[in-house]
Amino acid sequence: MTSDIEWRVEPGQIDYAEALAAMEARAAAVTRGEARELVWLLEHPPVYTAGTSATDAGELLDPRFPVHRTGRGGRYTYHGPGQRIGYVVLDLRQRRRDVRCYVHALEGWVIAALGECGIEAFRAPGRIGIWTLDQAGREAKIGAIGVRIRQWVTLHGFAVNLSPDLSHFTGIVPCGIAEFPVTSAAALGTPITSDRFDSALSATFLPFLAALSA
């Protein structure tokens, strides 16, 4: 952790649209040099979000929850209780101006934090996100990555499944990938509280920053 980056943990759930507006306002302020960078950890009520590559045909299967269009990359994803969301607002003008490097580092940070909590996760070639093996030995998605970079300031971030209701993912094709299941820490038999995961994120944060400065 560094003193010039704010680390904010939101108590309770926060509405997706409200959080999105706050994040975008903060990113604009960072761009203008009027605010500190931010890591914001939170949880949303159930919602489906559609990234810039999302298509309704064949991907939005059952809109049982509100659907929000958003400017992040990627396709449909689900947010809800039991999922840890991390919105990361960093100024890449002070670091490496490299989108691939940023996404790779973000994945590595989440993988390292899950490792701190006893879950072995990994990247999958050709598939953005965080993967692990489920109890049947299949590759399964435990975390999603979706980012936007505006004037080299980052928005959005990651979503990690700690203990969400996995049936809520069946209303969409998560991230446009139908052939692999979605899992969670709870489903793997390794329950992780949000406080525990937040601590793991904090413990692995400095290597993430270092990867952006190399």
PDB file of C-alpha atoms in Angstrom:
ATOM      1  CA  MET A   1       0.000   0.000   0.000  1.00  0.00           C
ATOM      2  CA  THR A   2       1.188   3.518  -0.640  1.00  0.00           C
ATOM      3  CA  SER A   3       0.041   6.624   1.186  1.00  0.00           C
ATOM      4  CA  ASP A   4      -0.849   8.476  -2.018  1.00  0.00           C
ATOM      5  CA  ILE A   5      -3.454   5.874  -3.063  1.00  0.00           C
ATOM      6  CA  GLU A   6      -6.753   5.840  -1.176  1.00  0.00           C
ATOM      7  CA  TRP A   7      -7.938   2.405  -0.068  1.00  0.00           C
ATOM      8  CA  ARG A   8     -11.700   2.486   0.500  1.00  0.00           C
ATOM      9  CA  VAL A   9     -13.877  -0.360   1.780  1.00  0.00           C
ATOM     10  CA  GLU A  10     -17.580   0.298   1.286  1.00  0.00           C
ATOM     11  CA  PRO A  11     -19.821  -0.836   4.165  1.00  0.00           C
ATOM     12  CA  GLY A  12     -22.866  -2.768   2.983  1.00  0.00           C
ATOM     13  CA  GLN A  13     -24.114  -2.868  -0.589  1.00  0.00           C
ATOM     14  CA  ILE A  14     -24.063   0.066  -2.985  1.00  0.00           C
ATOM     15  CA  ASP A  15     -26.273   0.522  -6.041  1.00  0.00           C
ATOM     16  CA  TYR A  16     -24.411  -0.122  -9.277  1.00  0.00           C
ATOM     17  CA  ALA A  17     -25.411   3.137 -10.984  1.00  0.00           C
ATOM     18  CA  GLU A  18     -24.450   5.149  -7.908  1.00  0.00           C
ATOM     19  CA  ALA A  19     -21.047   3.468  -7.702  1.00  0.00           C
ATOM     20  CA  LEU A  20     -20.458   3.885 -11.432  1.00  0.00           C
ATOM     21  CA  ALA A  21     -21.145   7.617 -11.245  1.00  0.00           C
ATOM     22  CA  ALA A  22     -18.854   8.025  -8.241  1.00  0.00           C
ATOM     23  CA  MET A  23     -16.064   6.050  -9.900  1.00  0.00           C
ATOM     24  CA  GLU A  24     -16.283   8.052 -13.124  1.00  0.00           C
ATOM     25  CA  ALA A  25     -16.253  11.329 -11.190  1.00  0.00           C
ATOM     26  CA  ARG A  26     -13.197  10.189  -9.263  1.00  0.00           C
ATOM     27  CA  ALA A  27     -11.382   9.151 -12.443  1.00  0.00           C
ATOM     28  CA  ALA A  28     -12.102  12.543 -13.991  1.00  0.00           C
ATOM     29  CA  ALA A  29     -10.707  14.247 -10.894  1.00  0.00           C
ATOM     30  CA  VAL A  30      -7.585  12.074 -11.002  1.00  0.00           C
ATOM     31  CA  THR A  31      -7.140  13.006 -14.665  1.00  0.00           C
ATOM     32  CA  ARG A  32      -7.273  16.683 -13.728  1.00  0.00           C
ATOM     33  CA  GLY A  33      -4.801  16.151 -10.888  1.00  0.00           C
ATOM     34  CA  GLU A  34      -7.427  17.042  -8.290  1.00  0.00           C
ATOM     35  CA  ALA A  35      -7.785  13.713  -6.456  1.00  0.00           C
ATOM     36  CA  ARG A  36      -5.772  10.761  -5.249  1.00  0.00           C
ATOM     37  CA  GLU A  37      -5.803   7.412  -6.983  1.00  0.00           C
ATOM     38  CA  LEU A  38      -8.272   4.905  -5.557  1.00  0.00           C
ATOM     39  CA  VAL A  39      -8.836   1.242  -4.814  1.00  0.00           C
ATOM     40  CA  TRP A  40     -12.515   0.830  -3.908  1.00  0.00           C
ATOM     41  CA  LEU A  41     -13.738  -2.521  -2.557  1.00  0.00           C
ATOM     42  CA  LEU A  42     -17.484  -3.058  -2.464  1.00  0.00           C
ATOM     43  CA  GLU A  43     -20.526  -5.231  -3.100  1.00  0.00           C
ATOM     44  CA  HIS A  44     -23.572  -4.610  -5.296  1.00  0.00           C
ATOM     45  CA  PRO A  45     -27.177  -5.792  -5.107  1.00  0.00           C
ATOM     46  CA  PRO A  46     -27.953  -8.283  -7.921  1.00  0.00           C
ATOM     47  CA  VAL A  47     -27.385  -6.722 -11.344  1.00  0.00           C
ATOM     48  CA  TYR A  48     -26.296  -7.706 -14.840  1.00  0.00           C
ATOM     49  CA  THR A  49     -23.853  -5.402 -16.563  1.00  0.00           C
ATOM     50  CA  ALA A  50     -23.128  -5.250 -20.274  1.00  0.00           C
ATOM     51  CA  GLY A  51     -19.678  -4.280 -21.522  1.00  0.00           C
ATOM     52  CA  THR A  52     -18.845  -2.754 -24.879  1.00  0.00           C
ATOM     53  CA  SER A  53     -18.729  -6.169 -26.602  1.00  0.00           C
ATOM     54  CA  ALA A  54     -22.016  -7.492 -25.179  1.00  0.00           C
ATOM     55  CA  THR A  55     -24.800  -8.613 -27.514  1.00  0.00           C
ATOM     56  CA  ASP A  56     -28.325  -9.412 -26.354  1.00  0.00           C
ATOM     57  CA  ALA A  57     -28.793 -12.245 -28.842  1.00  0.00           C
ATOM     58  CA  GLY A  58     -27.824 -15.487 -27.144  1.00  0.00           C
ATOM     59  CA  GLU A  59     -26.103 -13.850 -24.162  1.00  0.00           C
ATOM     60  CA  LEU A  60     -28.864 -12.168 -22.159  1.00  0.00           C
ATOM     61  CA  LEU A  61     -30.910 -15.274 -21.406  1.00  0.00           C
ATOM     62  CA  ASP A  62     -33.134 -14.206 -18.515  1.00  0.00           C
ATOM     63  CA  PRO A  63     -33.006 -10.537 -17.418  1.00  0.00           C
ATOM     64  CA  ARG A  64     -34.355 -11.292 -13.955  1.00  0.00           C
ATOM     65  CA  PHE A  65     -32.201  -8.507 -12.493  1.00  0.00           C
ATOM     66  CA  PRO A  66     -31.649  -4.926 -13.681  1.00  0.00           C
ATOM     67  CA  VAL A  67     -29.381  -4.635 -16.721  1.00  0.00           C
ATOM     68  CA  HIS A  68     -26.910  -1.766 -16.942  1.00  0.00           C
ATOM     69  CA  ARG A  69     -24.893  -0.783 -19.990  1.00  0.00           C
ATOM     70  CA  THR A  70     -21.405   0.270 -19.052  1.00  0.00           C
ATOM     71  CA  GLY A  71     -18.275   1.533 -20.770  1.00  0.00           C
ATOM     72  CA  ARG A  72     -15.953  -1.213 -19.574  1.00  0.00           C
ATOM     73  CA  GLY A  73     -14.566  -3.784 -21.965  1.00  0.00           C
ATOM     74  CA  GLY A  74     -16.002  -7.271 -22.148  1.00  0.00           C
ATOM     75  CA  ARG A  75     -19.476  -8.742 -22.389  1.00  0.00           C
ATOM     76  CA  TYR A  76     -22.194  -9.612 -19.853  1.00  0.00           C
ATOM     77  CA  THR A  77     -21.358 -10.266 -16.254  1.00  0.00           C
ATOM     78  CA  TYR A  78     -23.238 -10.563 -12.977  1.00  0.00           C
ATOM     79  CA  HIS A  79     -22.641  -8.675  -9.748  1.00  0.00           C
ATOM     80  CA  GLY A  80     -24.333  -9.471  -6.478  1.00  0.00           C
ATOM     81  CA  PRO A  81     -24.070 -10.332  -2.796  1.00  0.00           C
ATOM     82  CA  GLY A  82     -21.143 -12.584  -1.945  1.00  0.00           C
ATOM     83  CA  GLN A  83     -18.996 -11.181  -4.737  1.00  0.00           C
ATOM     84  CA  ARG A  84     -16.058  -8.867  -4.045  1.00  0.00           C
ATOM     85  CA  ILE A  85     -15.810  -5.998  -6.490  1.00  0.00           C
ATOM     86  CA  GLY A  86     -12.669  -3.942  -6.854  1.00  0.00           C
ATOM     87  CA  TYR A  87     -12.814  -0.640  -8.720  1.00  0.00           C
ATOM     88  CA  VAL A  88      -9.292   0.543  -9.435  1.00  0.00           C
ATOM     89  CA  VAL A  89      -8.643   4.148 -10.448  1.00  0.00           C
ATOM     90  CA  LEU A  90      -4.946   4.510 -11.262  1.00  0.00           C
ATOM     91  CA  ASP A  91      -3.061   7.083 -13.284  1.00  0.00           C
ATOM     92  CA  LEU A  92      -1.026   5.160 -15.842  1.00  0.00           C
ATOM     93  CA  ARG A  93       0.556   8.402 -16.982  1.00  0.00           C
ATOM     94  CA  GLN A  94       2.756   7.933 -13.906  1.00  0.00           C
ATOM     95  CA  ARG A  95       3.359   4.275 -14.752  1.00  0.00           C
ATOM     96  CA  ARG A  96       3.452   2.123 -17.887  1.00  0.00           C
ATOM     97  CA  ARG A  97       1.070   3.298 -20.591  1.00  0.00           C
ATOM     98  CA  ASP A  98       0.346  -0.257 -21.639  1.00  0.00           C
ATOM     99  CA  VAL A  99      -3.190  -1.687 -21.602  1.00  0.00           C
ATOM    100  CA  ARG A 100      -2.085  -5.319 -21.896  1.00  0.00           C
ATOM    101  CA  CYS A 101       0.398  -4.864 -19.087  1.00  0.00           C
ATOM    102  CA  TYR A 102      -2.302  -3.373 -16.866  1.00  0.00           C
ATOM    103  CA  VAL A 103      -4.802  -6.180 -17.479  1.00  0.00           C
ATOM    104  CA  HIS A 104      -2.085  -8.806 -16.948  1.00  0.00           C
ATOM    105  CA  ALA A 105      -1.016  -7.157 -13.693  1.00  0.00           C
ATOM    106  CA  LEU A 106      -4.624  -6.902 -12.480  1.00  0.00           C
ATOM    107  CA  GLU A 107      -5.139 -10.611 -13.140  1.00  0.00           C
ATOM    108  CA  GLY A 108      -1.899 -11.393 -11.329  1.00  0.00           C
ATOM    109  CA  TRP A 109      -2.946  -9.361  -8.303  1.00  0.00           C
ATOM    110  CA  VAL A 110      -6.247 -11.215  -7.923  1.00  0.00           C
ATOM    111  CA  ILE A 111      -4.538 -14.581  -8.469  1.00  0.00           C
ATOM    112  CA  ALA A 112      -1.996 -13.753  -5.760  1.00  0.00           C
ATOM    113  CA  ALA A 113      -4.737 -12.659  -3.337  1.00  0.00           C
ATOM    114  CA  LEU A 114      -6.676 -15.877  -3.909  1.00  0.00           C
ATOM    115  CA  GLY A 115      -3.447 -17.793  -3.308  1.00  0.00           C
ATOM    116  CA  GLU A 116      -3.101 -16.037   0.047  1.00  0.00           C
ATOM    117  CA  CYS A 117      -6.543 -17.423   0.877  1.00  0.00           C
ATOM    118  CA  GLY A 118      -5.735 -21.000  -0.137  1.00  0.00           C
ATOM    119  CA  ILE A 119      -7.168 -21.090  -3.665  1.00  0.00           C
ATOM    120  CA  GLU A 120      -4.890 -21.865  -6.599  1.00  0.00           C
ATOM    121  CA  ALA A 121      -6.038 -19.719  -9.513  1.00  0.00           C
ATOM    122  CA  PHE A 122      -4.504 -19.065 -12.897  1.00  0.00           C
ATOM    123  CA  ARG A 123      -4.787 -17.330 -16.249  1.00  0.00           C
ATOM    124  CA  ALA A 124      -6.197 -19.253 -19.214  1.00  0.00           C
ATOM    125  CA  PRO A 125      -4.691 -18.516 -22.652  1.00  0.00           C
ATOM    126  CA  GLY A 126      -7.178 -16.653 -24.819  1.00  0.00           C
ATOM    127  CA  ARG A 127      -9.639 -16.115 -21.966  1.00  0.00           C
ATOM    128  CA  ILE A 128      -9.489 -12.955 -19.861  1.00  0.00           C
ATOM    129  CA  GLY A 129     -10.362 -13.513 -16.248  1.00  0.00           C
ATOM    130  CA  ILE A 130      -9.392 -15.591 -13.245  1.00  0.00           C
ATOM    131  CA  TRP A 131      -9.685 -19.362 -13.447  1.00  0.00           C
ATOM    132  CA  THR A 132      -9.361 -22.328 -11.141  1.00  0.00           C
ATOM    133  CA  LEU A 133     -10.270 -26.019 -11.067  1.00  0.00           C
ATOM    134  CA  ASP A 134     -13.661 -26.848  -9.619  1.00  0.00           C
ATOM    135  CA  GLN A 135     -14.391 -29.886  -7.474  1.00  0.00           C
ATOM    136  CA  ALA A 136     -14.907 -31.981 -10.623  1.00  0.00           C
ATOM    137  CA  GLY A 137     -11.488 -30.961 -11.936  1.00  0.00           C
ATOM    138  CA  ARG A 138     -12.903 -28.705 -14.674  1.00  0.00           C
ATOM    139  CA  GLU A 139     -11.570 -25.260 -15.473  1.00  0.00           C
ATOM    140  CA  ALA A 140     -14.050 -22.808 -13.967  1.00  0.00           C
ATOM    141  CA  LYS A 141     -14.179 -19.038 -13.737  1.00  0.00           C
ATOM    142  CA  ILE A 142     -13.890 -17.579 -10.260  1.00  0.00           C
ATOM    143  CA  GLY A 143     -13.210 -13.955 -11.185  1.00  0.00           C
ATOM    144  CA  ALA A 144     -13.943 -11.514 -13.990  1.00  0.00           C
ATOM    145  CA  ILE A 145     -11.814  -8.654 -15.264  1.00  0.00           C
ATOM    146  CA  GLY A 146     -13.357  -5.665 -17.021  1.00  0.00           C
ATOM    147  CA  VAL A 147     -11.539  -2.392 -17.457  1.00  0.00           C
ATOM    148  CA  ARG A 148     -11.750   0.930 -19.201  1.00  0.00           C
ATOM    149  CA  ILE A 149      -8.868   3.320 -19.647  1.00  0.00           C
ATOM    150  CA  ARG A 150      -9.664   6.950 -20.381  1.00  0.00           C
ATOM    151  CA  GLN A 151      -6.770   9.378 -20.946  1.00  0.00           C
ATOM    152  CA  TRP A 152      -4.561   6.735 -19.297  1.00  0.00           C
ATOM    153  CA  VAL A 153      -6.612   6.691 -16.088  1.00  0.00           C
ATOM    154  CA  THR A 154      -8.146   3.310 -15.282  1.00  0.00           C
ATOM    155  CA  LEU A 155     -11.768   2.551 -14.389  1.00  0.00           C
ATOM    156  CA  HIS A 156     -13.674  -0.575 -13.326  1.00  0.00           C
ATOM    157  CA  GLY A 157     -11.524  -3.553 -12.321  1.00  0.00           C
ATOM    158  CA  PHE A 158     -12.359  -7.040 -11.040  1.00  0.00           C
ATOM    159  CA  ALA A 159     -15.136  -9.147  -9.530  1.00  0.00           C
ATOM    160  CA  VAL A 160     -14.286 -12.252  -7.489  1.00  0.00           C
ATOM    161  CA  ASN A 161     -16.824 -14.885  -6.488  1.00  0.00           C
ATOM    162  CA  LEU A 162     -16.505 -15.515  -2.776  1.00  0.00           C
ATOM    163  CA  SER A 163     -19.984 -16.831  -1.949  1.00  0.00           C
ATOM    164  CA  PRO A 164     -22.565 -15.548  -4.480  1.00  0.00           C
ATOM    165  CA  ASP A 165     -25.668 -17.485  -5.508  1.00  0.00           C
ATOM    166  CA  LEU A 166     -24.210 -19.157  -8.595  1.00  0.00           C
ATOM    167  CA  SER A 167     -27.688 -19.729 -10.050  1.00  0.00           C
ATOM    168  CA  HIS A 168     -27.818 -15.976 -10.701  1.00  0.00           C
ATOM    169  CA  PHE A 169     -25.200 -16.414 -13.424  1.00  0.00           C
ATOM    170  CA  THR A 170     -27.598 -18.563 -15.463  1.00  0.00           C
ATOM    171  CA  GLY A 171     -29.485 -15.477 -16.653  1.00  0.00           C
ATOM    172  CA  ILE A 172     -26.542 -14.589 -18.897  1.00  0.00           C
ATOM    173  CA  VAL A 173     -23.670 -16.196 -20.756  1.00  0.00           C
ATOM    174  CA  PRO A 174     -20.946 -14.928 -18.404  1.00  0.00           C
ATOM    175  CA  CYS A 175     -18.332 -12.987 -20.371  1.00  0.00           C
ATOM    176  CA  GLY A 176     -19.646 -14.663 -23.530  1.00  0.00           C
ATOM    177  CA  ILE A 177     -18.102 -18.001 -22.532  1.00  0.00           C
ATOM    178  CA  ALA A 178     -20.693 -20.769 -22.432  1.00  0.00           C
ATOM    179  CA  GLU A 179     -18.442 -23.831 -22.423  1.00  0.00           C
ATOM    180  CA  PHE A 180     -16.915 -23.321 -18.957  1.00  0.00           C
ATOM    181  CA  PRO A 181     -18.715 -23.177 -15.603  1.00  0.00           C
ATOM    182  CA  VAL A 182     -18.604 -20.442 -12.982  1.00  0.00           C
ATOM    183  CA  THR A 183     -17.499 -21.267  -9.456  1.00  0.00           C
ATOM    184  CA  SER A 184     -16.831 -19.564  -6.124  1.00  0.00           C
ATOM    185  CA  ALA A 185     -14.641 -19.940  -3.075  1.00  0.00           C
ATOM    186  CA  ALA A 186     -17.616 -21.324  -1.158  1.00  0.00           C
ATOM    187  CA  ALA A 187     -18.388 -23.870  -3.904  1.00  0.00           C
ATOM    188  CA  LEU A 188     -14.763 -25.007  -3.782  1.00  0.00           C
ATOM    189  CA  GLY A 189     -15.071 -25.695  -0.063  1.00  0.00           C
ATOM    190  CA  THR A 190     -12.735 -22.825   0.855  1.00  0.00           C
ATOM    191  CA  PRO A 191     -14.981 -20.124   2.296  1.00  0.00           C
ATOM    192  CA  ILE A 192     -13.465 -16.624   2.278  1.00  0.00           C
ATOM    193  CA  THR A 193     -15.019 -13.614   3.959  1.00  0.00           C
ATOM    194  CA  SER A 194     -14.811 -10.220   2.307  1.00  0.00           C
ATOM    195  CA  ASP A 195     -12.611  -9.003   5.172  1.00  0.00           C
ATOM    196  CA  ARG A 196     -10.197 -11.884   4.633  1.00  0.00           C
ATOM    197  CA  PHE A 197     -10.043 -11.274   0.897  1.00  0.00           C
ATOM    198  CA  ASP A 198      -9.561  -7.536   1.401  1.00  0.00           C
ATOM    199  CA  SER A 199      -6.591  -8.301   3.651  1.00  0.00           C
ATOM    200  CA  ALA A 200      -5.145 -10.594   0.998  1.00  0.00           C
ATOM    201  CA  LEU A 201      -5.560  -7.886  -1.638  1.00  0.00           C
ATOM    202  CA  SER A 202      -3.748  -5.437   0.629  1.00  0.00           C
ATOM    203  CA  ALA A 203      -0.912  -7.892   1.248  1.00  0.00           C
ATOM    204  CA  THR A 204      -0.350  -8.425  -2.489  1.00  0.00           C
ATOM    205  CA  PHE A 205      -0.894  -4.845  -3.653  1.00  0.00           C
ATOM    206  CA  LEU A 206       2.689  -3.629  -3.834  1.00  0.00           C
ATOM    207  CA  PRO A 207       3.799  -6.333  -6.324  1.00  0.00           C
ATOM    208  CA  PHE A 208       0.832  -5.308  -8.492  1.00  0.00           C
ATOM    209  CA  LEU A 209       2.017  -1.702  -8.498  1.00  0.00           C
ATOM    210  CA  ALA A 210       5.579  -2.817  -9.177  1.00  0.00           C
ATOM    211  CA  ALA A 211       4.408  -4.703 -12.284  1.00  0.00           C
ATOM    212  CA  LEU A 212       2.987  -1.448 -13.626  1.00  0.00           C
ATOM    213  CA  SER A 213       6.267   0.376 -13.112  1.00  0.00           C
ATOM    214  CA  ALA A 214       8.698  -2.190 -14.483  1.00  0.00           C
TER     215      ALA A 214
END
